[in-house]
Amino acid sequence: MLDVILHSFIWRAIIAIAIAAAVSSTVGTFAVLRGFSTLSAAITHSSFAGASMAIICGVNPLLGALALSLGFSGLTAYASSANERKADVMVGMIFGFSTALAVFFLSMAGSYASAAWSFIVGDVLGVSWSDLLTLLTVSIISVGSTCLFYKEFKFITFDPEAAEAMGLRVSAYHYLMTTLVALFSVVAVKVVGVILATVLLIAPAAAAYEFSHNLEGMILLSLAISMVSGFFGFFLSLAVNLAPSPLIGIAVSAAYLLALVASPKRRRCGDLARHRVVKGA
Amino acid sequence: MRPTIIVEDLSVAYGDKLALEDVSFKMLEPGFLSVVGPNGSGKTTLLKALLGIIKPIAGYVEVLGYKVPTERYKLRKHVGYVPQRERVDPSKPVLVKDVVLMGRIALRGWGHPLLEADYRAAMDALKAVQMEDFWDEPYAHLSGGQQQRVLIARALAVNPQLLLLDEPLSGVDAVTQEVILRALKAKADEGVLLIMVVHDLNPVVELSNYVMLLNRRVVAFGKVWEVLSEQLLSDAFNRRVSIAKTDGKLIISGFDHHA
């Protein structure tokens, strides 16, 4: 295995996983706390449609993924700022429409179809230096924006009504957050593919939530969980000679399930409920 | 800055349902206004219209000299707002200090870090509601009354000229009520304009300078002694409301369970 690790494509894969983990911990934390899980899945599917479209147009697929996911994230942000029912309908529509678009472009892809299919399950071993540069640029924008607007994001995540009342432009920050989810989806489709991108975004942050009482702690723990489970899945795939993306996805999901079982918050809720029953009796 | 509120013929609708109709009132000097009315009478809507969060279908609103909603972002440095506690999800992972410092975020603007003065203002606000010992505690670990006090501290941390509070006494015990009212009275004494939505006038009747009885329209607005009549209260609540005097204190009974 050691001689395998010495190859440059392995190092590119390691860097890509680290980038995805960094973006997922910052963007994913706010996505989980703001209830963006389904919205993230819809946006990720639209990035797949964009990548497929770019492939048949002969453009860099990551740019295609970026264009379509940004467009659809804007649409969902607009719909969800109107009302919850509209947002729910819009998310459902984007799911179906972007999948239909992807299949449509795939059917036109001909000899390029295999390149497009790689976005479904990801191709972390096939990440090129130019892909890495794109991923790095996207992640710097994404993590940088989160740092720049961190305190505003925190306020509107905790109490959007008071944030609006006290002068924050909540709808603008809402658009920005969905844009960051779109940026993440571009990073994630290359690393783990469209199917597992949402898991990579949501699971580490959701696992970290179970052990965190402050936002900074949640982000750091989420980063640790996504790094450890991401690398664990990747190196396991090398050891057993299987595709890395599914094993990364399984490792991240397993981390979430373990967190649920060990959650002190869940135990605290259980203790409170028991305390109330005893008190009531 | 003029410490005034001018509302003329304000009407607000949700879809085709009118929430407020031709509401007019003026407060031309600092004071403590309590707004009471039955469920669905438009009390919260009135606060949101004053903040410019919702767009009226008709009318004119001017708050502290700024036209609302067009100039509402200019208001932000001068307004503290306390929403109903039930509308804030306590399970979010934030500490008490995070919540109170949120009151300083709009003052600083994006890209500007919070300064030592912001931390001092946040601590002073917590002291005002006797919660300074909880600075590093998770918000989720607090009782309902303590969470309410933290939300009030967040509004106080703005050092506002106008404080808008939506049922801050709802679901809190008598001791917490006393702490909250003492902190609010201190602000009113400093010349801050306070507008508080309450479902029970009894705890605030002695603190209030003005009372508004609201039931989609303004049933009555004025100084406390002008408004506190059984007839007007009964008209506002569409049920019999009585006023008695016990040991020199006014006791009003007959409000809805949750007005």
PDB file of N, CA, C and O in Angstrom, chain B residues 95-146:
ATOM      1  N   LEU B  95     -24.125  30.047  23.194  1.00  0.00           N
ATOM      2  CA  LEU B  95     -23.960  30.378  24.608  1.00  0.00           C
ATOM      3  C   LEU B  95     -24.717  31.673  24.906  1.00  0.00           C
ATOM      4  O   LEU B  95     -25.057  32.430  23.991  1.00  0.00           O
ATOM      5  N   VAL B  96     -24.927  31.915  26.188  1.00  0.00           N
ATOM      6  CA  VAL B  96     -25.630  33.139  26.599  1.00  0.00           C
ATOM      7  C   VAL B  96     -24.918  34.368  26.040  1.00  0.00           C
ATOM      8  O   VAL B  96     -25.544  35.280  25.491  1.00  0.00           O
ATOM      9  N   LYS B  97     -23.589  34.391  26.131  1.00  0.00           N
ATOM     10  CA  LYS B  97     -22.854  35.571  25.648  1.00  0.00           C
ATOM     11  C   LYS B  97     -23.059  35.762  24.141  1.00  0.00           C
ATOM     12  O   LYS B  97     -23.149  36.885  23.658  1.00  0.00           O
ATOM     13  N   ASP B  98     -23.149  34.644  23.392  1.00  0.00           N
ATOM     14  CA  ASP B  98     -23.392  34.745  21.945  1.00  0.00           C
ATOM     15  C   ASP B  98     -24.713  35.462  21.682  1.00  0.00           C
ATOM     16  O   ASP B  98     -24.805  36.322  20.809  1.00  0.00           O
ATOM     17  N   VAL B  99     -25.739  35.061  22.452  1.00  0.00           N
ATOM     18  CA  VAL B  99     -27.077  35.625  22.231  1.00  0.00           C
ATOM     19  C   VAL B  99     -27.068  37.126  22.528  1.00  0.00           C
ATOM     20  O   VAL B  99     -27.579  37.926  21.736  1.00  0.00           O
ATOM     21  N   VAL B 100     -26.472  37.502  23.652  1.00  0.00           N
ATOM     22  CA  VAL B 100     -26.507  38.920  24.036  1.00  0.00           C
ATOM     23  C   VAL B 100     -25.668  39.751  23.063  1.00  0.00           C
ATOM     24  O   VAL B 100     -26.054  40.864  22.687  1.00  0.00           O
ATOM     25  N   LEU B 101     -24.540  39.194  22.633  1.00  0.00           N
ATOM     26  CA  LEU B 101     -23.684  39.927  21.678  1.00  0.00           C
ATOM     27  C   LEU B 101     -24.364  40.122  20.324  1.00  0.00           C
ATOM     28  O   LEU B 101     -23.981  41.008  19.556  1.00  0.00           O
ATOM     29  N   MET B 102     -25.376  39.291  20.023  1.00  0.00           N
ATOM     30  CA  MET B 102     -26.111  39.478  18.771  1.00  0.00           C
ATOM     31  C   MET B 102     -26.712  40.885  18.706  1.00  0.00           C
ATOM     32  O   MET B 102     -26.869  41.464  17.635  1.00  0.00           O
ATOM     33  N   GLY B 103     -27.040  41.428  19.881  1.00  0.00           N
ATOM     34  CA  GLY B 103     -27.584  42.784  19.923  1.00  0.00           C
ATOM     35  C   GLY B 103     -26.604  43.827  19.410  1.00  0.00           C
ATOM     36  O   GLY B 103     -26.994  44.932  19.027  1.00  0.00           O
ATOM     37  N   ARG B 104     -25.313  43.485  19.402  1.00  0.00           N
ATOM     38  CA  ARG B 104     -24.293  44.441  18.970  1.00  0.00           C
ATOM     39  C   ARG B 104     -23.904  44.264  17.502  1.00  0.00           C
ATOM     40  O   ARG B 104     -23.155  45.079  16.951  1.00  0.00           O
ATOM     41  N   ILE B 105     -24.373  43.168  16.891  1.00  0.00           N
ATOM     42  CA  ILE B 105     -23.923  42.844  15.528  1.00  0.00           C
ATOM     43  C   ILE B 105     -24.378  43.885  14.508  1.00  0.00           C
ATOM     44  O   ILE B 105     -23.585  44.368  13.694  1.00  0.00           O
ATOM     45  N   ALA B 106     -25.662  44.251  14.594  1.00  0.00           N
ATOM     46  CA  ALA B 106     -26.176  45.211  13.614  1.00  0.00           C
ATOM     47  C   ALA B 106     -25.485  46.569  13.770  1.00  0.00           C
ATOM     48  O   ALA B 106     -25.327  47.314  12.804  1.00  0.00           O
ATOM     49  N   LEU B 107     -25.074  46.876  15.002  1.00  0.00           N
ATOM     50  CA  LEU B 107     -24.399  48.155  15.233  1.00  0.00           C
ATOM     51  C   LEU B 107     -23.055  48.207  14.511  1.00  0.00           C
ATOM     52  O   LEU B 107     -22.636  49.234  14.014  1.00  0.00           O
ATOM     53  N   ARG B 108     -22.370  47.083  14.493  1.00  0.00           N
ATOM     54  CA  ARG B 108     -21.023  47.041  13.911  1.00  0.00           C
ATOM     55  C   ARG B 108     -21.045  46.939  12.386  1.00  0.00           C
ATOM     56  O   ARG B 108     -20.181  47.486  11.720  1.00  0.00           O
ATOM     57  N   GLY B 109     -21.989  46.189  11.863  1.00  0.00           N
ATOM     58  CA  GLY B 109     -22.005  45.980  10.415  1.00  0.00           C
ATOM     59  C   GLY B 109     -21.100  44.836  10.023  1.00  0.00           C
ATOM     60  O   GLY B 109     -20.216  44.430  10.797  1.00  0.00           O
ATOM     61  N   TRP B 110     -21.308  44.309   8.804  1.00  0.00           N
ATOM     62  CA  TRP B 110     -20.557  43.122   8.410  1.00  0.00           C
ATOM     63  C   TRP B 110     -19.087  43.426   8.172  1.00  0.00           C
ATOM     64  O   TRP B 110     -18.732  44.520   7.755  1.00  0.00           O
ATOM     65  N   GLY B 111     -18.282  42.426   8.474  1.00  0.00           N
ATOM     66  CA  GLY B 111     -16.845  42.573   8.268  1.00  0.00           C
ATOM     67  C   GLY B 111     -16.144  43.284   9.421  1.00  0.00           C
ATOM     68  O   GLY B 111     -14.924  43.359   9.454  1.00  0.00           O
ATOM     69  N   HIS B 112     -16.912  43.842  10.364  1.00  0.00           N
ATOM     70  CA  HIS B 112     -16.296  44.531  11.500  1.00  0.00           C
ATOM     71  C   HIS B 112     -16.399  43.636  12.725  1.00  0.00           C
ATOM     72  O   HIS B 112     -17.485  43.258  13.125  1.00  0.00           O
ATOM     73  N   PRO B 113     -15.261  43.317  13.323  1.00  0.00           N
ATOM     74  CA  PRO B 113     -15.322  42.448  14.505  1.00  0.00           C
ATOM     75  C   PRO B 113     -15.923  43.185  15.696  1.00  0.00           C
ATOM     76  O   PRO B 113     -15.910  44.422  15.746  1.00  0.00           O
ATOM     77  N   LEU B 114     -16.451  42.404  16.635  1.00  0.00           N
ATOM     78  CA  LEU B 114     -16.958  43.011  17.862  1.00  0.00           C
ATOM     79  C   LEU B 114     -15.774  43.486  18.702  1.00  0.00           C
ATOM     80  O   LEU B 114     -14.719  42.860  18.715  1.00  0.00           O
ATOM     81  N   LEU B 115     -15.960  44.616  19.383  1.00  0.00           N
ATOM     82  CA  LEU B 115     -14.882  45.230  20.145  1.00  0.00           C
ATOM     83  C   LEU B 115     -15.102  45.041  21.647  1.00  0.00           C
ATOM     84  O   LEU B 115     -16.161  44.555  22.076  1.00  0.00           O
ATOM     85  N   GLU B 116     -14.111  45.476  22.399  1.00  0.00           N
ATOM     86  CA  GLU B 116     -14.188  45.377  23.857  1.00  0.00           C
ATOM     87  C   GLU B 116     -15.458  46.076  24.376  1.00  0.00           C
ATOM     88  O   GLU B 116     -16.129  45.581  25.285  1.00  0.00           O
ATOM     89  N   ALA B 117     -15.792  47.215  23.762  1.00  0.00           N
ATOM     90  CA  ALA B 117     -16.982  47.968  24.185  1.00  0.00           C
ATOM     91  C   ALA B 117     -18.251  47.142  24.002  1.00  0.00           C
ATOM     92  O   ALA B 117     -19.206  47.251  24.787  1.00  0.00           O
ATOM     93  N   ASP B 118     -18.273  46.308  22.964  1.00  0.00           N
ATOM     94  CA  ASP B 118     -19.450  45.460  22.722  1.00  0.00           C
ATOM     95  C   ASP B 118     -19.590  44.418  23.834  1.00  0.00           C
ATOM     96  O   ASP B 118     -20.695  44.149  24.310  1.00  0.00           O
ATOM     97  N   TYR B 119     -18.457  43.845  24.221  1.00  0.00           N
ATOM     98  CA  TYR B 119     -18.487  42.846  25.303  1.00  0.00           C
ATOM     99  C   TYR B 119     -18.929  43.493  26.619  1.00  0.00           C
ATOM    100  O   TYR B 119     -19.674  42.912  27.390  1.00  0.00           O
ATOM    101  N   ARG B 120     -18.457  44.726  26.830  1.00  0.00           N
ATOM    102  CA  ARG B 120     -18.845  45.441  28.070  1.00  0.00           C
ATOM    103  C   ARG B 120     -20.341  45.725  28.068  1.00  0.00           C
ATOM    104  O   ARG B 120     -21.038  45.512  29.059  1.00  0.00           O
ATOM    105  N   ALA B 121     -20.858  46.179  26.909  1.00  0.00           N
ATOM    106  CA  ALA B 121     -22.291  46.493  26.803  1.00  0.00           C
ATOM    107  C   ALA B 121     -23.120  45.228  27.014  1.00  0.00           C
ATOM    108  O   ALA B 121     -24.184  45.262  27.665  1.00  0.00           O
ATOM    109  N   ALA B 122     -22.639  44.105  26.490  1.00  0.00           N
ATOM    110  CA  ALA B 122     -23.376  42.841  26.647  1.00  0.00           C
ATOM    111  C   ALA B 122     -23.401  42.415  28.107  1.00  0.00           C
ATOM    112  O   ALA B 122     -24.438  41.991  28.626  1.00  0.00           O
ATOM    113  N   MET B 123     -22.258  42.553  28.782  1.00  0.00           N
ATOM    114  CA  MET B 123     -22.205  42.169  30.201  1.00  0.00           C
ATOM    115  C   MET B 123     -23.093  43.085  31.039  1.00  0.00           C
ATOM    116  O   MET B 123     -23.810  42.629  31.933  1.00  0.00           O
ATOM    117  N   ASP B 124     -23.065  44.390  30.735  1.00  0.00           N
ATOM    118  CA  ASP B 124     -23.918  45.338  31.472  1.00  0.00           C
ATOM    119  C   ASP B 124     -25.396  44.985  31.302  1.00  0.00           C
ATOM    120  O   ASP B 124     -26.184  45.066  32.250  1.00  0.00           O
ATOM    121  N   ALA B 125     -25.745  44.581  30.080  1.00  0.00           N
ATOM    122  CA  ALA B 125     -27.147  44.224  29.807  1.00  0.00           C
ATOM    123  C   ALA B 125     -27.534  42.970  30.593  1.00  0.00           C
ATOM    124  O   ALA B 125     -28.649  42.885  31.133  1.00  0.00           O
ATOM    125  N   LEU B 126     -26.612  42.026  30.669  1.00  0.00           N
ATOM    126  CA  LEU B 126     -26.904  40.814  31.456  1.00  0.00           C
ATOM    127  C   LEU B 126     -27.056  41.148  32.940  1.00  0.00           C
ATOM    128  O   LEU B 126     -27.896  40.582  33.643  1.00  0.00           O
ATOM    129  N   LYS B 127     -26.219  42.087  33.397  1.00  0.00           N
ATOM    130  CA  LYS B 127     -26.319  42.490  34.812  1.00  0.00           C
ATOM    131  C   LYS B 127     -27.685  43.118  35.094  1.00  0.00           C
ATOM    132  O   LYS B 127     -28.267  42.916  36.153  1.00  0.00           O
ATOM    133  N   ALA B 128     -28.193  43.865  34.120  1.00  0.00           N
ATOM    134  CA  ALA B 128     -29.479  44.552  34.309  1.00  0.00           C
ATOM    135  C   ALA B 128     -30.620  43.560  34.544  1.00  0.00           C
ATOM    136  O   ALA B 128     -31.609  43.890  35.196  1.00  0.00           O
ATOM    137  N   VAL B 129     -30.459  42.345  33.999  1.00  0.00           N
ATOM    138  CA  VAL B 129     -31.521  41.337  34.216  1.00  0.00           C
ATOM    139  C   VAL B 129     -31.022  40.213  35.141  1.00  0.00           C
ATOM    140  O   VAL B 129     -31.601  39.123  35.192  1.00  0.00           O
ATOM    141  N   GLN B 130     -29.949  40.507  35.871  1.00  0.00           N
ATOM    142  CA  GLN B 130     -29.385  39.585  36.866  1.00  0.00           C
ATOM    143  C   GLN B 130     -29.023  38.222  36.280  1.00  0.00           C
ATOM    144  O   GLN B 130     -29.340  37.179  36.842  1.00  0.00           O
ATOM    145  N   MET B 131     -28.380  38.245  35.123  1.00  0.00           N
ATOM    146  CA  MET B 131     -27.973  36.985  34.481  1.00  0.00           C
ATOM    147  C   MET B 131     -26.479  36.956  34.195  1.00  0.00           C
ATOM    148  O   MET B 131     -26.011  36.151  33.404  1.00  0.00           O
ATOM    149  N   GLU B 132     -25.717  37.843  34.864  1.00  0.00           N
ATOM    150  CA  GLU B 132     -24.284  37.950  34.543  1.00  0.00           C
ATOM    151  C   GLU B 132     -23.497  36.670  34.857  1.00  0.00           C
ATOM    152  O   GLU B 132     -22.462  36.412  34.264  1.00  0.00           O
ATOM    153  N   ASP B 133     -24.011  35.862  35.796  1.00  0.00           N
ATOM    154  CA  ASP B 133     -23.295  34.625  36.151  1.00  0.00           C
ATOM    155  C   ASP B 133     -23.444  33.538  35.088  1.00  0.00           C
ATOM    156  O   ASP B 133     -22.842  32.477  35.201  1.00  0.00           O
ATOM    157  N   PHE B 134     -24.281  33.792  34.088  1.00  0.00           N
ATOM    158  CA  PHE B 134     -24.563  32.762  33.076  1.00  0.00           C
ATOM    159  C   PHE B 134     -23.853  33.033  31.747  1.00  0.00           C
ATOM    160  O   PHE B 134     -24.189  32.449  30.732  1.00  0.00           O
ATOM    161  N   TRP B 135     -22.899  33.935  31.746  1.00  0.00           N
ATOM    162  CA  TRP B 135     -22.195  34.404  30.541  1.00  0.00           C
ATOM    163  C   TRP B 135     -21.752  33.257  29.628  1.00  0.00           C
ATOM    164  O   TRP B 135     -21.947  33.295  28.422  1.00  0.00           O
ATOM    165  N   ASP B 136     -21.147  32.222  30.212  1.00  0.00           N
ATOM    166  CA  ASP B 136     -20.611  31.127  29.393  1.00  0.00           C
ATOM    167  C   ASP B 136     -21.522  29.898  29.351  1.00  0.00           C
ATOM    168  O   ASP B 136     -21.103  28.839  28.887  1.00  0.00           O
ATOM    169  N   GLU B 137     -22.745  30.030  29.850  1.00  0.00           N
ATOM    170  CA  GLU B 137     -23.665  28.878  29.875  1.00  0.00           C
ATOM    171  C   GLU B 137     -24.319  28.669  28.509  1.00  0.00           C
ATOM    172  O   GLU B 137     -24.628  29.635  27.808  1.00  0.00           O
ATOM    173  N   PRO B 138     -24.575  27.422  28.130  1.00  0.00           N
ATOM    174  CA  PRO B 138     -25.358  27.203  26.903  1.00  0.00           C
ATOM    175  C   PRO B 138     -26.791  27.735  27.099  1.00  0.00           C
ATOM    176  O   PRO B 138     -27.392  27.507  28.153  1.00  0.00           O
ATOM    177  N   TYR B 139     -27.291  28.429  26.108  1.00  0.00           N
ATOM    178  CA  TYR B 139     -28.646  28.995  26.168  1.00  0.00           C
ATOM    179  C   TYR B 139     -29.666  27.876  26.387  1.00  0.00           C
ATOM    180  O   TYR B 139     -30.644  28.045  27.116  1.00  0.00           O
ATOM    181  N   ALA B 140     -29.411  26.723  25.779  1.00  0.00           N
ATOM    182  CA  ALA B 140     -30.359  25.602  25.859  1.00  0.00           C
ATOM    183  C   ALA B 140     -30.508  25.081  27.285  1.00  0.00           C
ATOM    184  O   ALA B 140     -31.512  24.450  27.604  1.00  0.00           O
ATOM    185  N   HIS B 141     -29.495  25.327  28.151  1.00  0.00           N
ATOM    186  CA  HIS B 141     -29.553  24.797  29.509  1.00  0.00           C
ATOM    187  C   HIS B 141     -30.365  25.682  30.458  1.00  0.00           C
ATOM    188  O   HIS B 141     -30.579  25.305  31.601  1.00  0.00           O
ATOM    189  N   LEU B 142     -30.787  26.844  29.997  1.00  0.00           N
ATOM    190  CA  LEU B 142     -31.496  27.778  30.875  1.00  0.00           C
ATOM    191  C   LEU B 142     -32.981  27.426  30.969  1.00  0.00           C
ATOM    192  O   LEU B 142     -33.546  26.802  30.068  1.00  0.00           O
ATOM    193  N   SER B 143     -33.605  27.875  32.058  1.00  0.00           N
ATOM    194  CA  SER B 143     -35.059  27.722  32.180  1.00  0.00           C
ATOM    195  C   SER B 143     -35.737  28.747  31.258  1.00  0.00           C
ATOM    196  O   SER B 143     -35.081  29.674  30.757  1.00  0.00           O
ATOM    197  N   GLY B 144     -37.038  28.600  31.086  1.00  0.00           N
ATOM    198  CA  GLY B 144     -37.783  29.519  30.212  1.00  0.00           C
ATOM    199  C   GLY B 144     -37.645  30.969  30.654  1.00  0.00           C
ATOM    200  O   GLY B 144     -37.415  31.864  29.845  1.00  0.00           O
ATOM    201  N   GLY B 145     -37.747  31.201  31.964  1.00  0.00           N
ATOM    202  CA  GLY B 145     -37.647  32.558  32.489  1.00  0.00           C
ATOM    203  C   GLY B 145     -36.254  33.137  32.287  1.00  0.00           C
ATOM    204  O   GLY B 145     -36.094  34.315  31.968  1.00  0.00           O
ATOM    205  N   GLN B 146     -35.244  32.281  32.457  1.00  0.00           N
ATOM    206  CA  GLN B 146     -33.857  32.755  32.248  1.00  0.00           C
ATOM    207  C   GLN B 146     -33.618  33.066  30.777  1.00  0.00           C
ATOM    208  O   GLN B 146     -32.965  34.053  30.432  1.00  0.00           O
TER     209      GLN B 146
END
